[in-house]
């Protein structure tokens, strides 16, 4: 079974440029997460989707960040314009959220390492 | 406030020696607990998880962890460390609710000496 796929793996851009990251979750997983991991820190949630609906975007800096999950499968996270402080690893995770509720296990992709110069 | 504390930023263990990585959490509800491992340039791989039941859980690669509610801890252990275990380890807590985002600690970097 394929895991969570992310691309690109690495991206170097100059500040004020736009950048986009792509994520394809594990087949059948209806919940998708974008996390940001700063150097020396644990991941922190940016946005969570259930199917195509963003159900938690409270930590997403909406002035420059946007995300979409059309058709409820793969997702794109965009930054425009990028700032120096956006340098981090952007991780995508997915899980299956059933009707019965209860905790589910999140599986992570390899991440995209963004460097803003 | 909900939080996870991993008190040790960096630990060095001799190959073949035992390992214990500490994790303490602060969570208002019944916590669901996870340990993930991250090798350089890689994503997070799930080692083990605790949802309910037996408080000693077994994971992959010979790891185990014990949930101690009275101490708000979920320490990770391995009886004999291999050089390939060198990586960064993250403890995380989530709620008993599907789709809840995880709260991670800052991680512990494990080095293995020969």
Short mmCIF file of C-alpha atoms in Angstrom, two decimals:
data_model
loop_
_atom_site.label_atom_id
_atom_site.label_comp_id
_atom_site.label_asym_id
_atom_site.label_seq_id
_atom_site.Cartn_x
_atom_site.Cartn_y
_atom_site.Cartn_z
CA UNK A 1 0.00 0.00 0.00
CA UNK A 2 1.38 3.39 -0.97
CA UNK A 3 1.92 5.90 1.78
CA UNK A 4 1.30 9.61 1.79
CA UNK A 5 2.99 11.20 -1.20
CA UNK A 6 4.31 14.75 -1.19
CA UNK A 7 6.07 16.85 -3.76
CA UNK A 8 8.40 18.52 -4.17
CA UNK A 9 10.72 17.16 -1.49
CA UNK A 10 12.82 20.29 -1.46
CA UNK A 11 12.17 23.84 -2.59
CA UNK A 12 14.39 26.91 -2.46
CA UNK A 13 12.86 30.26 -3.33
CA UNK A 14 13.52 33.92 -2.75
CA UNK A 15 11.32 35.90 -0.41
CA UNK A 16 8.17 37.37 -1.91
CA UNK A 17 7.96 34.52 -4.42
CA UNK A 18 4.99 32.12 -4.43
CA UNK A 19 5.34 28.42 -3.70
CA UNK A 20 3.00 25.43 -3.71
CA UNK A 21 3.15 22.01 -2.13
CA UNK A 22 1.17 18.97 -3.19
CA UNK A 23 -0.05 16.01 -1.16
CA UNK A 24 -1.74 12.76 -2.10
CA UNK A 25 -3.07 10.90 0.95
CA UNK A 26 -3.34 7.19 1.50
CA UNK A 27 -6.14 5.72 -0.57
CA UNK A 28 -9.42 5.73 1.35
CA UNK A 29 -8.30 8.26 3.95
CA UNK A 30 -10.90 10.99 4.21
CA UNK A 31 -9.07 13.28 6.66
CA UNK A 32 -6.03 15.23 5.55
CA UNK A 33 -3.75 17.44 7.63
CA UNK A 34 -1.07 19.97 6.82
CA UNK A 35 1.50 20.53 9.55
CA UNK A 36 4.49 22.86 9.66
CA UNK A 37 7.65 21.77 11.43
CA UNK A 38 10.14 24.48 12.30
CA UNK A 39 13.75 23.57 12.97
CA UNK A 40 14.13 21.89 16.34
CA UNK A 41 10.40 21.76 16.96
CA UNK A 42 7.58 19.29 16.67
CA UNK A 43 4.99 19.64 13.91
CA UNK A 44 2.15 22.11 14.38
CA UNK A 45 -1.17 21.93 12.59
CA UNK A 46 -1.92 24.43 9.85
CA UNK A 47 -5.17 23.05 8.47
CA UNK A 48 -7.32 19.92 8.62
CA UNK A 49 -9.73 18.66 5.97
CA UNK A 50 -12.54 16.18 6.27
CA UNK A 51 -13.19 15.18 2.69
CA UNK A 52 -13.17 18.47 0.79
CA UNK A 53 -14.18 20.64 3.76
CA UNK A 54 -11.63 22.57 5.78
CA UNK A 55 -12.84 21.90 9.35
CA UNK A 56 -9.95 23.47 11.26
CA UNK A 57 -7.92 26.28 9.72
CA UNK A 58 -7.54 28.40 12.83
CA UNK A 59 -3.73 28.21 12.71
CA UNK A 60 -3.40 28.96 9.01
CA UNK A 61 -1.99 32.46 8.34
CA UNK A 62 -4.69 33.37 5.89
CA UNK A 63 -3.09 36.56 4.67
CA UNK A 64 -0.48 34.56 2.77
CA UNK A 65 -1.37 30.89 3.05
CA UNK A 66 -4.13 29.09 1.21
CA UNK A 67 -5.07 25.47 0.76
CA UNK A 68 -7.50 23.44 -1.21
CA UNK A 69 -8.63 19.86 -1.42
CA UNK A 70 -10.78 19.62 -4.48
CA UNK A 71 -12.68 16.33 -4.86
CA UNK A 72 -11.62 15.35 -1.36
CA UNK A 73 -8.49 13.50 -2.36
CA UNK A 74 -5.22 15.30 -3.00
CA UNK A 75 -4.47 18.72 -1.62
CA UNK A 76 -2.36 21.77 -2.39
CA UNK A 77 -0.91 24.22 0.11
CA UNK A 78 0.21 27.59 -1.23
CA UNK A 79 2.20 30.46 0.17
CA UNK A 80 2.10 33.84 -1.55
CA UNK A 81 4.25 35.76 -0.95
CA UNK A 82 6.79 33.73 1.00
CA UNK A 83 8.69 35.29 3.90
CA UNK A 84 11.99 34.30 5.46
CA UNK A 85 10.16 32.93 8.48
CA UNK A 86 8.29 30.43 6.32
CA UNK A 87 11.41 28.28 6.01
CA UNK A 88 10.36 24.96 7.51
CA UNK A 89 9.32 21.43 6.66
CA UNK A 90 5.71 21.13 5.54
CA UNK A 91 4.24 17.77 6.40
CA UNK A 92 1.07 16.23 5.09
CA UNK A 93 -0.72 13.50 7.01
CA UNK A 94 -3.86 11.49 6.45
CA UNK A 95 -6.19 9.31 8.45
CA UNK A 96 -9.47 7.49 8.13
CA UNK A 97 -12.22 9.07 10.19
CA UNK A 98 -15.13 6.69 10.61
CA UNK A 99 -18.72 7.45 11.55
CA UNK A 100 -18.24 5.83 14.93
CA UNK A 101 -15.76 8.51 15.92
CA UNK A 102 -12.89 7.77 18.24
CA UNK A 103 -9.26 8.51 17.73
CA UNK A 104 -7.63 7.63 14.47
CA UNK A 105 -4.02 7.16 13.48
CA UNK A 106 -2.33 9.77 11.34
CA UNK A 107 0.20 8.69 8.74
CA UNK A 108 2.73 11.22 7.56
CA UNK A 109 4.37 11.89 4.25
CA UNK A 110 8.10 12.64 3.84
CA UNK A 111 7.52 16.39 3.89
CA UNK A 112 8.65 19.31 1.76
CA UNK A 113 11.63 21.23 3.05
CA UNK A 114 11.19 24.89 2.13
CA UNK A 115 14.07 27.34 2.24
CA UNK A 116 13.27 31.01 1.71
CA UNK A 117 16.29 33.19 0.89
CA UNK B 1 -3.41 24.27 28.20
CA UNK B 2 -2.72 21.12 26.27
CA UNK B 3 0.96 20.36 25.90
CA UNK B 4 3.58 17.67 25.58
CA UNK B 5 6.97 17.91 27.24
CA UNK B 6 9.98 15.89 26.24
CA UNK B 7 12.54 16.91 28.86
CA UNK B 8 15.59 15.55 27.06
CA UNK B 9 16.64 17.41 23.94
CA UNK B 10 19.50 15.06 23.15
CA UNK B 11 20.46 11.62 24.47
CA UNK B 12 23.47 9.48 23.62
CA UNK B 13 23.32 5.75 24.27
CA UNK B 14 25.87 3.05 23.62
CA UNK B 15 24.89 0.42 21.11
CA UNK B 16 23.36 -2.53 22.94
CA UNK B 17 22.42 -0.47 25.97
CA UNK B 18 18.86 0.14 27.08
CA UNK B 19 16.97 3.29 26.25
CA UNK B 20 14.22 5.31 27.87
CA UNK B 21 12.85 8.51 26.36
CA UNK B 22 10.61 10.57 28.59
CA UNK B 23 7.31 12.15 27.68
CA UNK B 24 4.93 14.07 29.93
CA UNK B 25 1.63 15.49 28.80
CA UNK B 26 -0.99 17.93 29.96
CA UNK B 27 -4.40 17.20 28.55
CA UNK B 28 -7.90 17.93 29.80
CA UNK B 29 -9.57 14.78 28.54
CA UNK B 30 -8.57 11.17 28.17
CA UNK B 31 -5.41 11.34 26.11
CA UNK B 32 -4.58 9.23 23.15
CA UNK B 33 -0.80 8.98 22.95
CA UNK B 34 1.65 8.33 20.15
CA UNK B 35 5.35 7.99 19.56
CA UNK B 36 6.75 8.81 16.14
CA UNK B 37 10.31 8.57 14.84
CA UNK B 38 11.85 10.84 12.24
CA UNK B 39 15.09 10.02 10.45
CA UNK B 40 16.99 12.84 8.72
CA UNK B 41 15.15 14.03 5.64
CA UNK B 42 12.25 11.71 6.30
CA UNK B 43 8.69 12.07 7.48
CA UNK B 44 7.30 10.79 10.74
CA UNK B 45 6.92 7.04 11.16
CA UNK B 46 4.52 5.73 13.78
CA UNK B 47 6.26 3.58 16.39
CA UNK B 48 3.32 2.85 18.66
CA UNK B 49 0.11 4.25 20.06
CA UNK B 50 -2.05 4.01 23.17
CA UNK B 51 -5.79 4.33 22.89
CA UNK B 52 -7.08 2.20 25.78
CA UNK B 53 -6.61 -1.12 27.56
CA UNK B 54 -3.26 -2.48 28.58
CA UNK B 55 -1.06 0.41 29.61
CA UNK B 56 2.07 -1.26 28.26
CA UNK B 57 2.01 -1.11 24.48
CA UNK B 58 4.31 -2.76 22.03
CA UNK B 59 5.42 -1.13 18.84
CA UNK B 60 7.60 -1.72 15.86
CA UNK B 61 11.38 -2.13 15.91
CA UNK B 62 11.33 -3.56 19.44
CA UNK B 63 10.02 -0.40 21.12
CA UNK B 64 7.48 -0.30 23.92
CA UNK B 65 5.87 2.44 25.96
CA UNK B 66 4.01 2.57 29.23
CA UNK B 67 1.09 4.87 29.97
CA UNK B 68 1.03 6.07 33.56
CA UNK B 69 -2.02 8.19 34.18
CA UNK B 70 -0.97 9.18 37.72
CA UNK B 71 2.28 10.61 36.40
CA UNK B 72 0.87 11.95 33.10
CA UNK B 73 3.67 10.12 31.37
CA UNK B 74 4.13 7.92 28.33
CA UNK B 75 7.80 6.95 28.28
CA UNK B 76 9.32 5.06 25.38
CA UNK B 77 11.71 2.17 26.04
CA UNK B 78 13.89 -0.26 24.17
CA UNK B 79 15.98 -2.96 25.89
CA UNK B 80 18.87 -2.91 23.42
CA UNK B 81 19.57 -0.04 21.08
CA UNK B 82 20.90 -0.54 17.56
CA UNK B 83 22.91 2.02 15.61
CA UNK B 84 20.00 2.34 13.18
CA UNK B 85 17.82 3.70 15.98
CA UNK B 86 19.64 7.04 15.83
CA UNK B 87 16.93 9.53 14.89
CA UNK B 88 14.59 12.09 16.38
CA UNK B 89 11.69 10.86 18.47
CA UNK B 90 8.44 12.72 18.97
CA UNK B 91 5.75 12.12 21.53
CA UNK B 92 2.26 13.34 20.62
CA UNK B 93 -1.15 13.52 22.26
CA UNK B 94 -4.60 13.64 20.71
CA UNK B 95 -8.20 13.56 21.80
CA UNK B 96 -10.70 10.73 21.73
CA UNK B 97 -12.26 12.30 18.70
CA UNK B 98 -11.69 11.34 15.15
CA UNK B 99 -9.75 13.81 13.09
CA UNK B 100 -8.29 15.74 16.00
CA UNK B 101 -4.94 17.33 15.31
CA UNK B 102 -2.03 15.99 17.31
CA UNK B 103 -0.03 18.07 19.75
CA UNK B 104 3.64 17.22 19.55
CA UNK B 105 6.55 17.62 21.90
CA UNK B 106 9.73 19.25 20.68
CA UNK B 107 11.41 15.93 20.17
CA UNK B 108 14.42 14.07 21.54
CA UNK B 109 17.42 13.41 19.34
CA UNK B 110 18.95 10.01 19.94
CA UNK B 111 22.58 9.37 19.10
CA UNK B 112 24.03 5.87 19.31
CA UNK B 113 27.70 5.40 20.06
CA UNK B 114 29.68 2.29 19.19
#
